[in-house]
Short mmCIF file of C-alpha atoms in Angstrom, two decimals:
data_model
loop_
_atom_site.label_atom_id
_atom_site.label_comp_id
_atom_site.label_asym_id
_atom_site.label_seq_id
_atom_site.Cartn_x
_atom_site.Cartn_y
_atom_site.Cartn_z
CA UNK I 1 -13.47 6.54 25.46
CA UNK I 2 -13.34 3.17 27.33
CA UNK I 3 -10.47 2.56 29.54
CA UNK I 4 -9.16 -0.72 27.96
CA UNK I 5 -6.75 -2.95 29.70
CA UNK I 6 -3.31 -3.35 28.05
CA UNK I 7 -3.26 -6.25 25.57
CA UNK I 8 -1.14 -9.42 26.36
CA UNK I 9 2.54 -8.55 25.65
CA UNK I 10 2.92 -11.82 23.67
CA UNK I 11 0.03 -11.07 21.47
CA UNK I 12 1.11 -11.13 17.73
CA UNK I 13 1.04 -7.54 16.34
CA UNK I 14 -1.21 -8.56 13.51
CA UNK I 15 -3.65 -9.81 16.00
CA UNK I 16 -3.30 -6.76 18.12
CA UNK I 17 -4.10 -4.56 15.17
CA UNK I 18 -7.39 -6.15 14.66
CA UNK I 19 -8.30 -5.93 18.34
CA UNK I 20 -7.36 -2.28 18.50
CA UNK I 21 -9.50 -1.56 15.37
CA UNK I 22 -12.49 -3.55 17.00
CA UNK I 23 -11.99 -1.47 20.17
CA UNK I 24 -11.96 1.77 18.23
CA UNK I 25 -15.22 0.93 16.47
CA UNK I 26 -17.04 -0.04 19.67
CA UNK I 27 -15.89 3.25 21.26
CA UNK I 28 -16.87 5.26 18.21
CA UNK I 29 -20.30 3.77 18.21
CA UNK I 30 -20.85 4.34 21.95
CA UNK I 31 -21.81 0.67 22.46
CA UNK I 32 -21.81 -1.15 25.73
CA UNK I 33 -20.95 -4.73 25.90
CA UNK I 34 -24.57 -5.63 26.36
CA UNK I 35 -25.57 -3.55 23.29
CA UNK I 36 -22.85 -5.07 21.29
CA UNK I 37 -24.09 -8.55 22.30
CA UNK I 38 -27.71 -7.87 21.35
CA UNK I 39 -26.77 -6.44 17.97
CA UNK I 40 -24.29 -9.07 17.00
CA UNK I 41 -25.63 -12.31 18.58
CA UNK I 42 -22.48 -12.97 20.43
CA UNK I 43 -22.47 -12.79 24.25
CA UNK I 44 -21.13 -9.91 26.23
CA UNK I 45 -18.59 -12.32 27.90
CA UNK I 46 -17.42 -13.37 24.35
CA UNK I 47 -16.85 -9.79 23.38
CA UNK I 48 -14.85 -9.20 26.51
CA UNK I 49 -12.59 -12.07 25.49
CA UNK I 50 -12.38 -10.92 21.94
CA UNK I 51 -11.60 -7.23 22.80
CA UNK I 52 -9.19 -8.30 25.56
CA UNK I 53 -7.03 -10.32 23.08
CA UNK I 54 -7.86 -13.64 24.80
CA UNK I 55 -9.90 -15.15 22.08
CA UNK I 56 -9.95 -14.57 18.29
CA UNK I 57 -13.42 -13.30 17.23
CA UNK I 58 -15.13 -15.34 14.55
CA UNK I 59 -15.42 -13.96 11.00
CA UNK I 60 -19.20 -13.52 11.53
CA UNK I 61 -18.67 -11.42 14.66
CA UNK I 62 -16.20 -9.11 12.96
CA UNK I 63 -18.59 -8.79 9.97
CA UNK I 64 -21.45 -7.93 12.46
CA UNK I 65 -19.36 -5.26 14.08
CA UNK I 66 -18.63 -3.71 10.64
CA UNK I 67 -22.33 -3.75 9.80
CA UNK I 68 -23.58 -2.11 13.02
CA UNK I 69 -20.76 0.55 13.05
CA UNK I 70 -20.92 1.47 9.38
CA UNK I 71 -17.28 0.29 8.86
CA UNK I 72 -16.12 -1.08 5.40
CA UNK I 73 -16.38 -4.84 5.99
CA UNK I 74 -13.82 -5.60 3.28
CA UNK I 75 -11.05 -3.81 5.22
CA UNK I 76 -12.13 -5.25 8.56
CA UNK I 77 -12.40 -8.71 7.20
CA UNK I 78 -8.89 -8.38 5.61
CA UNK I 79 -7.48 -7.48 9.06
CA UNK I 80 -9.29 -10.56 10.47
CA UNK I 81 -7.81 -12.82 7.84
CA UNK I 82 -4.27 -11.76 8.63
CA UNK I 83 -4.82 -12.06 12.39
CA UNK I 84 -6.40 -15.54 11.98
CA UNK I 85 -3.33 -16.74 9.99
CA UNK I 86 -1.12 -15.82 12.94
CA UNK I 87 -3.53 -16.64 15.90
CA UNK I 88 -2.19 -20.08 16.35
CA UNK I 89 1.21 -18.66 17.33
CA UNK I 90 -0.13 -16.27 20.01
CA UNK I 91 -0.60 -16.80 23.67
CA UNK I 92 -3.59 -19.00 24.60
CA UNK I 93 -4.76 -19.00 20.93
CA UNK I 94 -7.70 -21.08 20.02
CA UNK I 95 -5.51 -22.84 17.48
CA UNK I 96 -3.31 -24.00 20.40
CA UNK I 97 -5.92 -26.24 21.88
CA UNK I 98 -6.79 -29.47 20.06
CA UNK I 99 -10.45 -29.55 18.91
CA UNK I 100 -11.10 -25.95 19.73
CA UNK I 101 -10.78 -24.79 16.03
CA UNK I 102 -13.93 -26.70 14.89
CA UNK I 103 -16.35 -24.75 17.31
CA UNK I 104 -14.55 -21.67 18.38
CA UNK I 105 -14.38 -20.28 21.94
CA UNK I 106 -18.15 -19.76 22.08
CA UNK I 107 -19.31 -22.82 20.23
CA UNK I 108 -20.49 -20.49 17.34
CA UNK I 109 -17.88 -21.92 14.85
CA UNK I 110 -15.28 -20.23 12.85
CA UNK I 111 -13.30 -18.76 15.70
CA UNK I 112 -9.99 -19.58 14.08
CA UNK I 113 -11.06 -19.16 10.49
CA UNK I 114 -7.79 -19.19 8.59
CA UNK I 115 -5.64 -20.17 11.45
CA UNK I 116 -3.13 -22.96 11.08
CA UNK I 117 -4.49 -26.46 12.05
CA UNK I 118 -3.02 -28.20 15.01
CA UNK I 119 -1.91 -31.74 14.15
CA UNK I 120 -3.51 -34.38 16.49
CA UNK I 121 -1.37 -35.78 19.24
CA UNK I 122 0.13 -39.19 18.81
CA UNK I 123 -0.81 -39.21 15.04
CA UNK I 124 2.73 -39.97 13.69
CA UNK I 125 5.22 -42.68 14.70
CA UNK I 126 7.07 -41.49 17.72
CA UNK I 127 10.54 -39.97 17.03
CA UNK I 128 10.24 -39.83 13.25
CA UNK I 129 8.87 -36.27 12.83
CA UNK I 130 11.20 -34.53 15.37
CA UNK I 131 14.37 -36.06 13.74
CA UNK I 132 13.18 -34.92 10.31
CA UNK I 133 12.32 -31.42 11.71
CA UNK I 134 15.73 -31.16 13.40
CA UNK I 135 17.58 -32.36 10.29
CA UNK I 136 15.66 -29.89 8.05
CA UNK I 137 16.16 -27.03 10.46
CA UNK I 138 19.94 -27.64 10.61
CA UNK I 139 20.13 -27.77 6.85
CA UNK I 140 18.26 -24.38 6.55
CA UNK I 141 20.51 -22.80 9.11
CA UNK I 142 23.70 -23.97 7.32
CA UNK I 143 22.34 -22.59 3.93
CA UNK I 144 21.42 -19.29 5.58
CA UNK I 145 24.80 -18.85 7.30
CA UNK I 146 26.65 -19.62 3.87
CA UNK I 147 24.46 -17.12 2.04
CA UNK I 148 25.13 -14.44 4.56
CA UNK I 149 28.94 -14.99 4.37
CA UNK I 150 28.81 -14.97 0.60
CA UNK I 151 26.81 -11.60 0.58
CA UNK I 152 29.13 -10.09 3.17
CA UNK I 153 32.24 -11.05 1.06
CA UNK I 154 30.55 -9.81 -2.16
CA UNK I 155 29.47 -6.54 -0.56
CA UNK I 156 32.85 -5.58 0.90
CA UNK I 157 34.70 -6.62 -2.21
CA UNK I 158 32.69 -4.24 -4.46
CA UNK I 159 31.71 -1.35 -2.21
CA UNK I 160 34.75 -0.48 -0.18
CA UNK I 161 34.78 2.45 2.20
CA UNK I 162 36.16 5.83 2.52
CA UNK I 163 38.35 7.23 5.46
CA UNK I 164 35.10 7.86 7.37
CA UNK I 165 33.88 4.32 7.14
CA UNK I 166 31.03 5.13 4.72
CA UNK I 167 30.31 2.79 1.95
CA UNK I 168 31.71 3.87 -1.41
CA UNK I 169 29.36 3.42 -4.43
CA UNK I 170 26.28 2.65 -2.30
CA UNK I 171 23.09 4.48 -3.05
CA UNK I 172 20.76 6.04 -0.63
CA UNK I 173 17.09 5.08 -0.30
CA UNK I 174 15.99 8.69 -0.22
CA UNK I 175 16.49 11.94 1.71
CA UNK I 176 15.15 10.44 5.00
CA UNK I 177 17.65 7.68 5.06
CA UNK I 178 21.39 7.47 5.71
CA UNK I 179 23.48 5.26 3.59
CA UNK I 180 24.29 1.86 5.09
CA UNK I 181 27.76 1.22 6.30
CA UNK I 182 30.09 -1.46 4.81
CA UNK I 183 29.75 -3.38 7.96
CA UNK I 184 26.17 -4.39 7.10
CA UNK I 185 24.28 -2.19 9.72
CA UNK I 186 20.79 -1.36 8.93
CA UNK I 187 20.09 2.00 7.44
CA UNK I 188 19.17 4.75 9.91
CA UNK I 189 16.62 7.56 9.39
CA UNK I 190 17.09 11.19 10.09
CA UNK I 191 14.68 13.49 12.22
CA UNK I 192 14.06 16.77 10.33
CA UNK I 193 11.54 18.21 12.81
CA UNK I 194 9.24 21.01 11.59
CA UNK I 195 6.00 22.36 12.87
CA UNK I 196 2.81 22.77 10.70
CA UNK I 197 -0.43 24.01 11.97
CA UNK I 198 0.49 23.12 15.61
CA UNK I 199 1.64 19.58 14.72
CA UNK I 200 5.19 18.31 14.61
CA UNK I 201 6.54 16.20 11.77
CA UNK I 202 9.91 14.55 11.29
CA UNK I 203 10.14 14.07 7.65
CA UNK I 204 9.56 10.28 7.46
CA UNK I 205 5.82 10.01 7.50
CA UNK I 206 2.82 12.40 7.83
CA UNK I 207 0.31 9.83 8.91
CA UNK I 208 -2.07 10.46 11.76
CA UNK I 209 -4.06 7.05 11.40
CA UNK I 210 -1.75 4.20 10.84
CA UNK I 211 -1.60 1.51 13.56
CA UNK I 212 2.01 0.86 14.34
CA UNK I 213 2.92 -1.90 16.69
CA UNK I 214 5.85 -3.95 18.15
CA UNK I 215 7.77 -5.96 15.53
CA UNK I 216 7.03 -3.70 12.62
CA UNK I 217 9.55 -1.67 10.58
CA UNK I 218 9.53 1.23 8.11
CA UNK I 219 9.17 5.03 7.95
CA UNK I 220 6.09 5.07 10.10
CA UNK I 221 8.16 3.60 12.93
CA UNK I 222 11.09 6.07 12.31
CA UNK I 223 8.56 8.95 12.50
CA UNK I 224 7.35 7.61 15.92
CA UNK I 225 10.93 7.29 17.18
CA UNK I 226 11.70 10.84 16.06
CA UNK I 227 8.67 12.31 17.80
CA UNK I 228 9.38 10.26 20.86
CA UNK I 229 12.85 11.80 20.92
CA UNK I 230 11.32 15.27 20.59
CA UNK I 231 9.17 14.42 23.67
CA UNK I 232 12.25 13.68 25.64
CA UNK I 233 11.57 9.79 25.71
CA UNK I 234 14.47 7.84 24.21
CA UNK I 235 13.29 5.09 21.72
CA UNK I 236 16.93 3.92 21.15
CA UNK I 237 18.44 4.29 17.78
CA UNK I 238 16.40 6.05 15.10
CA UNK I 239 16.39 2.82 12.85
CA UNK I 240 12.74 2.52 11.82
CA UNK I 241 12.43 -0.77 13.80
CA UNK I 242 9.76 -1.12 16.54
CA UNK I 243 11.58 -2.83 19.32
CA UNK I 244 11.44 -2.99 23.11
CA UNK I 245 12.92 0.46 23.71
CA UNK I 246 10.47 2.11 21.24
CA UNK I 247 7.56 0.17 22.77
CA UNK I 248 8.58 1.31 26.33
CA UNK I 249 8.87 4.86 25.26
CA UNK I 250 5.43 4.68 23.46
CA UNK I 251 3.90 3.48 26.76
CA UNK I 252 5.44 6.27 28.61
CA UNK I 253 4.00 8.86 26.31
CA UNK I 254 0.51 7.21 26.51
CA UNK I 255 0.58 7.22 30.32
CA UNK I 256 1.61 10.78 30.28
CA UNK I 257 -1.19 11.85 28.09
CA UNK I 258 -3.93 9.73 29.89
CA UNK I 259 -4.20 7.23 27.01
CA UNK I 260 -4.62 3.39 27.05
CA UNK I 261 -1.15 2.17 27.81
CA UNK I 262 -0.85 -0.64 25.28
CA UNK I 263 2.35 0.26 23.46
CA UNK I 264 0.47 0.41 20.14
CA UNK I 265 0.51 3.79 18.28
CA UNK I 266 -2.95 4.71 16.92
CA UNK I 267 -4.80 7.88 16.11
CA UNK I 268 -4.90 9.09 19.77
CA UNK I 269 -1.12 8.35 20.33
CA UNK I 270 -0.25 10.05 16.94
CA UNK I 271 -2.06 13.25 18.09
CA UNK I 272 -0.29 13.12 21.45
CA UNK I 273 3.17 12.61 19.74
CA UNK I 274 2.55 15.39 17.19
CA UNK I 275 1.56 17.90 19.91
CA UNK I 276 -2.20 17.62 19.93
CA UNK I 277 -3.98 16.52 22.94
CA UNK I 278 -6.45 13.72 22.31
CA UNK I 279 -10.08 14.60 21.93
#
Protein backbone atom coordinates (compact mmCIF):
# COMPACT_ATOMS: atom_id res chain seq x y z
CA UNK A 1 0.00 0.00 0.00
CA UNK A 2 1.25 3.50 -0.84
CA UNK A 3 2.59 5.65 1.98
CA UNK A 4 0.31 8.61 1.53
CA UNK A 5 0.99 11.98 3.09
CA UNK A 6 -1.49 13.30 5.62
CA UNK A 7 -4.31 15.31 4.06
CA UNK A 8 -4.52 19.04 4.89
CA UNK A 9 -6.19 19.48 8.28
CA UNK A 10 -8.52 22.16 6.92
CA UNK A 11 -9.80 19.94 4.10
CA UNK A 12 -13.58 19.53 4.29
CA UNK A 13 -14.45 15.97 5.50
CA UNK A 14 -16.64 15.42 2.44
CA UNK A 15 -13.74 16.25 0.14
CA UNK A 16 -11.42 14.07 2.24
CA UNK A 17 -13.84 11.16 1.85
CA UNK A 18 -13.57 11.35 -1.95
CA UNK A 19 -9.76 11.62 -1.84
CA UNK A 20 -9.45 8.65 0.52
CA UNK A 21 -11.67 6.56 -1.76
CA UNK A 22 -9.61 7.51 -4.84
CA UNK A 23 -6.39 6.66 -2.99
CA UNK A 24 -7.83 3.27 -2.08
CA UNK A 25 -8.79 2.53 -5.68
CA UNK A 26 -5.30 3.44 -6.91
CA UNK A 27 -3.68 1.21 -4.29
CA UNK A 28 -6.06 -1.67 -4.93
CA UNK A 29 -5.37 -1.47 -8.67
CA UNK A 30 -1.60 -1.37 -8.10
CA UNK A 31 -1.33 1.68 -10.34
CA UNK A 32 1.64 4.05 -10.42
CA UNK A 33 1.05 7.75 -11.08
CA UNK A 34 2.39 7.30 -14.63
CA UNK A 35 0.05 4.39 -15.30
CA UNK A 36 -2.84 6.37 -13.88
CA UNK A 37 -1.96 9.28 -16.17
CA UNK A 38 -1.71 7.04 -19.23
CA UNK A 39 -5.05 5.36 -18.57
CA UNK A 40 -7.05 8.49 -17.65
CA UNK A 41 -5.56 11.23 -19.82
CA UNK A 42 -4.72 13.42 -16.80
CA UNK A 43 -1.06 14.04 -16.02
CA UNK A 44 0.81 12.37 -13.16
CA UNK A 45 1.34 15.77 -11.50
CA UNK A 46 -2.39 16.43 -11.73
CA UNK A 47 -3.14 13.15 -9.95
CA UNK A 48 -0.57 14.03 -7.29
CA UNK A 49 -2.56 17.20 -6.59
CA UNK A 50 -5.90 15.38 -6.67
CA UNK A 51 -4.77 12.59 -4.34
CA UNK A 52 -2.96 15.05 -2.07
CA UNK A 53 -6.12 17.07 -1.47
CA UNK A 54 -4.65 20.17 -3.15
CA UNK A 55 -7.00 20.21 -6.16
CA UNK A 56 -10.45 18.81 -6.76
CA UNK A 57 -10.34 16.20 -9.54
CA UNK A 58 -12.62 16.90 -12.51
CA UNK A 59 -15.69 14.74 -12.91
CA UNK A 60 -14.19 13.11 -16.03
CA UNK A 61 -11.06 12.12 -14.08
CA UNK A 62 -13.18 10.52 -11.34
CA UNK A 63 -15.24 8.67 -13.95
CA UNK A 64 -12.05 7.45 -15.63
CA UNK A 65 -10.74 6.19 -12.28
CA UNK A 66 -13.96 4.21 -11.78
CA UNK A 67 -13.69 2.75 -15.28
CA UNK A 68 -10.10 1.51 -15.03
CA UNK A 69 -10.49 0.08 -11.50
CA UNK A 70 -13.90 -1.55 -11.97
CA UNK A 71 -15.54 0.68 -9.35
CA UNK A 72 -19.25 1.53 -9.56
CA UNK A 73 -19.16 4.99 -11.22
CA UNK A 74 -22.53 5.98 -9.75
CA UNK A 75 -21.28 5.75 -6.17
CA UNK A 76 -17.95 7.43 -6.95
CA UNK A 77 -19.58 10.28 -8.88
CA UNK A 78 -22.02 10.79 -5.99
CA UNK A 79 -19.03 11.27 -3.66
CA UNK A 80 -17.57 13.72 -6.20
CA UNK A 81 -20.79 15.71 -6.38
CA UNK A 82 -20.89 16.11 -2.59
CA UNK A 83 -17.19 17.03 -2.49
CA UNK A 84 -17.57 19.57 -5.31
CA UNK A 85 -20.41 21.31 -3.47
CA UNK A 86 -18.06 21.96 -0.51
CA UNK A 87 -14.76 22.45 -2.35
CA UNK A 88 -15.06 26.25 -2.48
CA UNK A 89 -14.94 26.29 1.34
CA UNK A 90 -11.74 24.27 1.67
CA UNK A 91 -8.13 25.43 1.77
CA UNK A 92 -6.74 26.43 -1.61
CA UNK A 93 -9.91 25.28 -3.38
CA UNK A 94 -10.20 26.01 -7.10
CA UNK A 95 -13.45 27.77 -6.32
CA UNK A 96 -11.51 30.27 -4.22
CA UNK A 97 -9.58 31.62 -7.19
CA UNK A 98 -11.51 33.86 -9.61
CA UNK A 99 -11.53 32.44 -13.12
CA UNK A 100 -10.21 29.01 -12.14
CA UNK A 101 -13.63 27.34 -12.06
CA UNK A 102 -14.02 27.60 -15.83
CA UNK A 103 -10.92 25.62 -16.77
CA UNK A 104 -9.88 23.71 -13.66
CA UNK A 105 -6.40 23.26 -12.28
CA UNK A 106 -5.19 21.46 -15.42
CA UNK A 107 -7.04 23.46 -18.03
CA UNK A 108 -9.15 20.36 -18.76
CA UNK A 109 -12.40 21.91 -17.59
CA UNK A 110 -14.87 20.81 -14.91
CA UNK A 111 -12.46 20.82 -11.98
CA UNK A 112 -15.02 22.50 -9.78
CA UNK A 113 -18.14 20.92 -11.24
CA UNK A 114 -20.89 21.62 -8.74
CA UNK A 115 -18.84 24.02 -6.59
CA UNK A 116 -20.29 27.31 -5.52
CA UNK A 117 -19.38 30.11 -7.95
CA UNK A 118 -17.20 32.93 -6.69
CA UNK A 119 -18.67 36.39 -7.34
CA UNK A 120 -16.39 38.72 -9.35
CA UNK A 121 -14.53 41.35 -7.38
CA UNK A 122 -15.81 44.88 -7.60
CA UNK A 123 -19.11 43.79 -9.16
CA UNK A 124 -21.37 45.37 -6.52
CA UNK A 125 -21.53 48.92 -5.22
CA UNK A 126 -19.00 49.25 -2.44
CA UNK A 127 -20.43 48.87 1.06
CA UNK A 128 -23.96 47.80 0.09
CA UNK A 129 -23.54 44.03 0.20
CA UNK A 130 -21.52 43.93 3.44
CA UNK A 131 -24.15 46.02 5.30
CA UNK A 132 -26.94 43.77 4.06
CA UNK A 133 -25.01 40.64 4.99
CA UNK A 134 -24.27 41.94 8.50
CA UNK A 135 -27.91 42.94 9.04
CA UNK A 136 -29.22 39.60 7.81
CA UNK A 137 -26.70 37.69 9.91
CA UNK A 138 -27.66 39.63 13.05
CA UNK A 139 -31.35 38.95 12.43
CA UNK A 140 -30.72 35.22 12.01
CA UNK A 141 -28.64 35.14 15.20
CA UNK A 142 -31.37 36.88 17.22
CA UNK A 143 -34.02 34.47 15.92
CA UNK A 144 -31.83 31.46 16.68
CA UNK A 145 -31.19 32.62 20.26
CA UNK A 146 -34.89 33.29 20.80
CA UNK A 147 -35.79 29.83 19.52
CA UNK A 148 -33.16 28.20 21.76
CA UNK A 149 -34.50 30.00 24.85
CA UNK A 150 -38.09 29.03 23.96
CA UNK A 151 -37.16 25.36 23.51
CA UNK A 152 -35.18 25.33 26.77
CA UNK A 153 -38.09 26.79 28.72
CA UNK A 154 -40.57 24.42 27.08
CA UNK A 155 -38.35 21.38 27.72
CA UNK A 156 -37.68 22.11 31.38
CA UNK A 157 -41.33 22.96 31.93
CA UNK A 158 -42.62 19.62 30.64
CA UNK A 159 -39.92 17.10 31.43
CA UNK A 160 -38.69 17.88 34.91
CA UNK A 161 -36.05 15.73 36.56
CA UNK A 162 -35.73 13.24 39.37
CA UNK A 163 -33.35 13.35 42.33
CA UNK A 164 -30.46 12.09 40.18
CA UNK A 165 -30.89 14.83 37.58
CA UNK A 166 -32.30 12.50 34.91
CA UNK A 167 -35.05 13.80 32.66
CA UNK A 168 -38.51 12.53 33.63
CA UNK A 169 -40.76 11.43 30.79
CA UNK A 170 -37.95 11.55 28.19
CA UNK A 171 -37.61 8.59 25.85
CA UNK A 172 -34.39 6.87 24.91
CA UNK A 173 -33.24 6.46 21.33
CA UNK A 174 -32.33 2.81 21.83
CA UNK A 175 -30.26 0.50 24.01
CA UNK A 176 -26.97 2.09 22.86
CA UNK A 177 -27.92 5.57 24.03
CA UNK A 178 -28.31 7.18 27.43
CA UNK A 179 -31.27 9.50 28.02
CA UNK A 180 -30.41 13.16 27.53
CA UNK A 181 -30.42 15.25 30.69
CA UNK A 182 -32.74 18.18 31.36
CA UNK A 183 -29.78 20.52 30.99
CA UNK A 184 -29.87 19.91 27.24
CA UNK A 185 -26.54 18.05 26.99
CA UNK A 186 -26.22 15.69 23.98
CA UNK A 187 -27.10 12.04 24.38
CA UNK A 188 -24.15 9.79 25.18
CA UNK A 189 -23.46 6.27 23.96
CA UNK A 190 -22.51 3.20 25.95
CA UNK A 191 -19.65 0.82 25.23
CA UNK A 192 -20.75 -2.80 25.51
CA UNK A 193 -17.58 -4.56 24.47
CA UNK A 194 -17.73 -8.13 23.16
CA UNK A 195 -15.36 -10.22 21.06
CA UNK A 196 -16.60 -12.16 18.04
CA UNK A 197 -14.28 -14.19 15.81
CA UNK A 198 -11.25 -12.28 17.06
CA UNK A 199 -12.79 -8.85 16.50
CA UNK A 200 -14.08 -6.43 19.11
CA UNK A 201 -17.46 -4.70 18.90
CA UNK A 202 -18.94 -2.06 21.22
CA UNK A 203 -22.63 -2.43 20.33
CA UNK A 204 -23.03 0.81 18.36
CA UNK A 205 -22.06 -0.30 14.83
CA UNK A 206 -20.62 -3.43 13.23
CA UNK A 207 -19.22 -1.71 10.14
CA UNK A 208 -15.70 -2.33 8.95
CA UNK A 209 -15.88 -0.31 5.74
CA UNK A 210 -17.53 3.05 6.54
CA UNK A 211 -15.35 6.15 6.11
CA UNK A 212 -15.60 8.22 9.30
CA UNK A 213 -13.91 11.63 9.47
CA UNK A 214 -13.63 14.82 11.50
CA UNK A 215 -16.91 16.71 11.94
CA UNK A 216 -19.19 13.70 11.55
CA UNK A 217 -21.56 12.32 14.20
CA UNK A 218 -23.54 9.16 14.84
CA UNK A 219 -23.23 5.57 16.03
CA UNK A 220 -20.23 4.81 13.80
CA UNK A 221 -18.30 7.60 15.54
CA UNK A 222 -19.39 6.26 18.94
CA UNK A 223 -18.13 2.81 17.90
CA UNK A 224 -14.75 4.34 16.99
CA UNK A 225 -14.61 6.13 20.35
CA UNK A 226 -15.37 2.94 22.30
CA UNK A 227 -12.71 0.98 20.40
CA UNK A 228 -10.18 3.76 20.95
CA UNK A 229 -10.97 3.66 24.67
CA UNK A 230 -10.43 -0.13 24.67
CA UNK A 231 -7.04 0.46 23.04
CA UNK A 232 -6.07 2.78 25.88
CA UNK A 233 -6.37 5.96 23.80
CA UNK A 234 -8.77 8.53 25.21
CA UNK A 235 -11.17 9.99 22.59
CA UNK A 236 -12.83 12.23 25.16
CA UNK A 237 -16.50 11.70 25.99
CA UNK A 238 -18.27 8.83 24.21
CA UNK A 239 -20.77 11.18 22.56
CA UNK A 240 -20.75 10.06 18.92
CA UNK A 241 -19.16 13.34 17.77
CA UNK A 242 -15.87 13.19 15.82
CA UNK A 243 -14.00 16.11 17.38
CA UNK A 244 -10.35 17.03 17.95
CA UNK A 245 -9.77 14.53 20.79
CA UNK A 246 -11.18 11.66 18.76
CA UNK A 247 -9.13 12.68 15.72
CA UNK A 248 -5.96 12.84 17.81
CA UNK A 249 -6.61 9.36 19.22
CA UNK A 250 -7.29 7.95 15.73
CA UNK A 251 -3.95 9.32 14.50
CA UNK A 252 -2.19 7.68 17.43
CA UNK A 253 -3.70 4.26 16.72
CA UNK A 254 -2.82 4.67 13.02
CA UNK A 255 0.79 5.50 13.89
CA UNK A 256 0.92 2.60 16.34
CA UNK A 257 -0.21 0.18 13.61
CA UNK A 258 1.96 1.53 10.79
CA UNK A 259 -0.97 3.01 8.86
CA UNK A 260 -1.32 6.29 7.00
CA UNK A 261 -1.70 8.91 9.72
CA UNK A 262 -4.56 11.02 8.33
CA UNK A 263 -7.07 10.92 11.22
CA UNK A 264 -9.71 9.33 8.95
CA UNK A 265 -11.15 5.94 9.85
CA UNK A 266 -11.34 3.59 6.86
CA UNK A 267 -11.17 -0.20 6.40
CA UNK A 268 -7.53 -0.54 7.56
CA UNK A 269 -8.09 1.56 10.68
CA UNK A 270 -11.29 -0.36 11.48
CA UNK A 271 -9.31 -3.62 11.38
CA UNK A 272 -6.68 -2.16 13.69
CA UNK A 273 -9.33 -0.88 16.12
CA UNK A 274 -11.24 -4.15 16.16
CA UNK A 275 -8.10 -6.12 16.89
CA UNK A 276 -7.09 -7.34 13.44
CA UNK A 277 -3.79 -6.17 11.97
CA UNK A 278 -4.14 -4.62 8.47
CA UNK A 279 -3.25 -6.89 5.57
